Coordinates of C-alpha atoms and ligand atoms in Angstrom, one line a residue:
M27 CA 1.3 19.1 26.3
S28 CA -1.4 18.5 28.8
G29 CA -4.6 20.6 29.1
Y30 CA -5.2 20.4 25.3
A31 CA -8.0 18.6 23.6
I32 CA -5.7 17.8 20.7
A33 CA -1.9 18.2 20.6
L34 CA 0.2 17.1 17.6
N35 CA 3.9 17.3 18.0
D36 CA 6.2 17.1 14.9
V37 CA 3.8 14.6 13.1
E38 CA 4.9 13.0 9.9
K39 CA 2.9 10.7 7.6
N40 CA 4.4 9.0 4.6
Y41 CA 2.5 6.8 2.2
T42 CA 4.2 4.5 -0.3
S43 CA 2.2 4.1 -3.5
G44 CA 4.0 1.8 -5.9
R45 CA 7.6 3.0 -5.9
R46 CA 6.7 6.5 -5.0
N47 CA 6.9 7.8 -1.5
V48 CA 4.4 10.5 -0.7
Q49 CA 5.0 12.7 2.3
A50 CA 1.4 13.6 3.2
L51 CA 2.3 15.4 6.5
S52 CA 5.7 16.6 7.7
G53 CA 6.6 18.5 10.9
V54 CA 3.0 19.2 11.8
S55 CA 2.6 20.6 15.3
L56 CA -0.7 21.9 16.4
T57 CA -2.7 22.3 19.6
V58 CA -6.5 22.7 20.1
K59 CA -8.0 23.7 23.4
P60 CA -11.1 22.1 24.9
G61 CA -14.2 23.7 23.5
E62 CA -12.4 25.2 20.5
F63 CA -13.8 25.0 17.0
V64 CA -10.9 24.9 14.5
A65 CA -11.2 24.8 10.7
I66 CA -8.5 23.1 8.6
M67 CA -8.1 24.6 5.2
G68 CA -5.7 24.0 2.3
A69 CA -5.5 23.0 -1.3
S70 CA -6.4 19.5 -2.5
G71 CA -3.6 17.1 -1.5
S72 CA -2.3 19.4 1.3
G73 CA -2.9 16.6 3.9
K74 CA -6.1 17.7 5.5
S75 CA -7.9 14.3 5.5
T76 CA -4.7 12.6 6.6
L77 CA -4.5 14.9 9.6
L78 CA -8.1 14.2 10.5
H79 CA -7.7 10.4 10.1
L80 CA -4.7 10.4 12.4
C81 CA -6.6 12.2 15.1
A82 CA -9.5 9.7 14.7
L83 CA -7.1 6.8 15.0
L84 CA -8.1 5.6 11.6
D85 CA -4.4 5.6 10.7
R86 CA -1.1 5.9 12.5
P87 CA 1.6 8.6 12.0
T88 CA 5.0 7.5 10.6
A89 CA 6.6 9.7 13.2
G90 CA 5.7 12.2 15.9
R91 CA 3.2 12.2 18.7
I92 CA -0.5 12.8 18.9
E93 CA -2.3 13.4 22.2
I94 CA -6.0 13.6 22.6
A95 CA -7.2 14.8 26.0
G96 CA -3.7 14.3 27.3
R97 CA -3.5 10.6 26.2
D98 CA -0.8 9.6 23.8
L99 CA -2.5 7.7 20.9
G100 CA 0.8 5.9 20.1
Q101 CA 0.7 4.1 23.4
F102 CA -2.8 2.7 23.0
S103 CA -3.5 -1.1 23.0
E104 CA -6.0 -2.5 20.6
R105 CA -8.7 -2.5 23.3
Q106 CA -7.9 1.2 24.0
C107 CA -8.2 2.0 20.3
V108 CA -11.7 0.5 20.2
E109 CA -12.7 2.3 23.3
F110 CA -11.3 5.6 21.9
R111 CA -13.1 5.3 18.6
R112 CA -16.4 4.4 20.3
H113 CA -16.4 7.0 23.1
Q114 CA -14.0 9.8 22.5
V115 CA -14.6 10.8 18.9
G116 CA -17.5 11.5 16.6
L117 CA -16.9 11.5 12.8
I118 CA -18.7 13.1 10.0
F119 CA -17.7 12.7 6.3
Q120 CA -18.7 14.3 3.0
Q121 CA -20.6 11.2 2.1
F122 CA -23.3 10.8 4.7
N123 CA -22.6 7.1 5.1
L124 CA -26.1 6.3 6.5
I125 CA -27.4 2.7 6.4
P126 CA -30.1 2.7 3.7
N127 CA -32.5 0.3 5.3
L128 CA -32.5 1.8 8.8
S129 CA -34.7 4.7 9.9
V130 CA -33.2 8.0 11.0
L131 CA -33.6 7.0 14.7
D132 CA -32.0 3.6 14.1
N133 CA -29.1 5.2 12.2
V134 CA -28.5 7.6 15.0
L135 CA -28.6 4.7 17.5
L136 CA -26.3 2.4 15.5
P137 CA -23.0 3.4 17.3
A138 CA -24.7 2.8 20.7
R139 CA -26.0 -0.6 19.5
L140 CA -22.5 -1.6 18.2
A141 CA -21.1 -0.6 21.6
G142 CA -23.7 -2.7 23.3
A143 CA -25.2 0.4 24.9
R144 CA -28.7 0.6 23.5
S145 CA -30.2 1.7 26.8
E146 CA -33.2 3.9 27.4
D147 CA -30.7 6.7 28.1
K148 CA -29.4 6.4 24.5
V149 CA -32.8 6.4 23.0
A150 CA -33.7 9.5 24.9
R151 CA -30.4 11.2 23.8
A152 CA -31.1 10.1 20.2
K153 CA -34.5 11.7 20.3
H154 CA -33.2 14.8 21.9
L155 CA -30.5 15.2 19.2
I156 CA -33.0 14.4 16.4
E157 CA -35.3 17.2 17.7
R158 CA -32.4 19.6 18.2
L159 CA -31.3 19.0 14.6
G160 CA -34.9 19.7 13.3
L161 CA -35.5 16.0 12.3
L162 CA -38.4 15.1 14.6
T163 CA -40.8 14.6 11.8
R164 CA -38.3 12.5 9.9
A165 CA -37.3 10.1 12.7
D166 CA -39.0 7.1 11.1
H167 CA -37.9 7.9 7.6
R168 CA -35.2 6.0 5.7
P169 CA -32.3 8.0 4.3
D170 CA -33.5 7.8 0.7
A171 CA -36.6 9.8 1.8
L172 CA -34.4 12.6 3.2
S173 CA -32.8 15.7 1.6
G174 CA -29.0 15.9 1.6
G175 CA -29.2 18.4 4.4
E176 CA -31.4 16.1 6.5
Q177 CA -29.1 13.2 5.8
Q178 CA -26.1 15.2 7.0
R179 CA -28.0 16.4 10.1
T180 CA -28.7 12.7 10.8
A181 CA -25.0 12.0 10.5
I182 CA -24.3 14.8 13.1
A183 CA -26.8 13.1 15.6
R184 CA -25.1 9.7 14.9
A185 CA -21.7 11.2 15.5
L186 CA -22.8 12.7 18.9
I187 CA -24.9 9.8 20.2
M188 CA -22.1 8.4 22.4
A189 CA -21.5 12.0 23.7
P190 CA -17.8 12.2 22.5
P191 CA -15.8 15.2 23.6
L192 CA -14.3 15.5 20.2
L193 CA -16.0 15.9 16.8
L194 CA -14.0 15.5 13.6
A195 CA -15.5 16.3 10.2
D196 CA -14.0 16.1 6.7
E197 CA -15.7 18.5 4.3
P198 CA -19.1 17.7 5.8
T199 CA -20.9 20.2 3.6
G200 CA -19.2 19.2 0.4
N201 CA -22.4 17.6 -0.9
L202 CA -24.8 20.2 0.3
D203 CA -26.3 23.3 -1.3
S204 CA -25.5 26.7 0.2
A205 CA -28.7 26.9 2.3
N206 CA -28.3 23.5 3.8
S207 CA -24.6 24.1 4.3
Q208 CA -25.3 27.3 6.2
Q209 CA -27.8 25.5 8.4
F210 CA -25.3 22.8 9.1
W211 CA -22.6 25.2 10.3
S212 CA -24.9 27.3 12.4
L213 CA -26.4 24.2 14.1
L214 CA -22.9 22.9 14.8
S215 CA -21.7 26.1 16.2
D216 CA -24.9 26.4 18.4
M217 CA -24.4 22.9 19.7
L218 CA -20.7 23.4 20.5
G219 CA -21.3 25.1 23.9
E220 CA -24.4 23.1 24.8
L221 CA -22.5 19.8 24.4
A222 CA -19.0 20.9 25.5
L223 CA -17.6 19.8 22.2
T224 CA -14.2 20.4 20.6
V225 CA -14.5 20.5 16.8
L226 CA -11.9 20.0 14.1
V227 CA -13.3 20.4 10.7
V228 CA -11.9 20.3 7.2
T229 CA -13.6 22.7 4.8
H230 CA -13.0 24.5 1.6
E231 CA -15.7 27.1 2.3
P232 CA -14.6 30.5 3.8
A233 CA -18.3 31.0 4.8
A234 CA -18.1 27.8 6.9
A235 CA -14.8 28.7 8.4
L236 CA -16.3 31.9 9.7
E237 CA -18.2 29.8 12.3
A238 CA -14.9 28.5 13.6
H239 CA -12.7 30.2 16.2
R240 CA -9.5 29.6 14.4
V241 CA -8.3 28.6 10.9
V242 CA -5.2 26.4 10.4
V243 CA -3.9 26.4 6.9
L244 CA -2.0 23.4 5.5
R245 CA 0.3 23.6 2.4
D246 CA 2.2 20.6 1.1
G247 CA 1.8 18.6 4.3
K248 CA 3.0 21.5 6.5
V249 CA 1.2 24.1 8.6
A250 CA 1.5 27.2 6.5
G251 CA 0.0 29.4 9.2
E252 CA -3.1 30.1 11.2
F253 CA -5.3 33.0 12.2
D254 CA -8.1 33.6 14.7
V255 CA -11.5 34.3 13.2
E256 CA -12.7 37.8 14.3
D257 CA -16.3 38.7 14.9
S258 CA -15.9 41.5 12.3
D259 CA -14.7 39.1 9.6
D260 CA -16.8 38.3 6.6
A261 CA -16.3 35.5 4.0
G262 CA -14.3 37.7 1.7
K263 CA -11.9 38.9 4.4
L264 CA -11.4 35.3 5.6
A265 CA -10.8 34.1 2.0
A266 CA -8.2 36.8 1.5
R267 CA -6.3 35.9 4.8
Y268 CA -6.5 32.2 3.7
Q269 CA -5.1 33.0 0.3
R270 CA -2.2 35.0 1.7
L271 CA -1.1 31.8 3.5
T272 CA -1.4 29.5 0.5
R273 CA 0.8 31.6 -1.8
Ligands
ATP9 N1 -3.7 5.9 1.3 C1 -2.9 6.6 0.6 N2 -1.9 6.1 -0.2 C2 -1.0 6.9 -0.9 N3 -1.1 8.2 -0.9 C3 -2.0 8.8 -0.2 C4 -3.0 8.1 0.6 N4 -3.8 8.9 1.2 C5 -3.4 10.2 0.9 N5 -2.4 10.1 0.1 C6 -1.6 11.3 -0.5 O1 -1.3 12.1 0.5 C7 -1.4 13.5 0.2 C8 -2.4 14.2 1.1 O2 -3.7 13.6 0.9 P1 -5.0 14.0 1.7 O3 -6.1 13.1 1.3 O4 -4.7 14.2 3.2 O5 -5.2 15.5 1.1 P2 -6.5 16.5 1.3 O6 -5.8 17.8 1.7 O7 -7.5 15.9 2.2 O8 -7.0 16.7 -0.2 P3 -8.5 16.9 -0.7 O9 -8.8 18.3 -0.5 O10 -8.4 16.6 -2.2 O11 -9.4 15.9 0.0 C9 -1.9 13.5 -1.3 O12 -0.7 13.6 -2.1 C10 -2.5 12.1 -1.4 O13 -2.4 11.7 -2.8
MG10 MG1 -9.5 15.3 1.9

């Protein structure tokens, strides 16, 4: 499975809640190439967040194998897990999860500080990302003085401060209006090539998935199908292809 940024092979994830056993993922196999932008779509409860959490090492599969950049996550020691979460993966969630009493700049620098890497290099990178994301005039502001779109753009900068090769996002525009949402997706897609990023993003929005190279559809914890996003696609066409796979 080498050469892939992400490779899942026959992944299964079961949860036990009370006496009930929930099969959140079953028989999921999926590969993502370096530099690819893949959107994961599917109905509520289809296993999208579970899939993302497993790739971020926030949780472990019940069975199956997950490789990130050719490394088998199942073989990682505790120390390798910490190193992986710090350096290999950036995360963005629907809730922006910013620290309220820190400025934009300090929020962006937080992962570097936690990793003991608050060097001049990192400050320069933070400032570059802040500028790139249109937040230069907001660098000293606290999150409560920012719009939702600005908060989520701060979260992008924070996710990218350690220069991870992989960015994982779970419904990152779920709390944004359509203008901010559109800006988020186009910034992300512009930065993809610049930063040599591989992106896996969960979204409900066909307009957002249009920015991706490929859409993978989950249904009841399984891959229902996938399709490449064509340049000629519009949101309606994409939604129709998605709906065909969820039936
Ligand atoms: N910690 C948990 N304990 C028990 N069941 C869980 C847990 N996390 C998820 N599940 C169950 O696993 C299934 C998949 O959940 P998941 O959160 O991955 O879905 P999702 O596709 O992200 O849904 P949504 O679009 O609503 O966010 C659901 O049936 C959910 O109830
Ligand atoms: Mg979810």
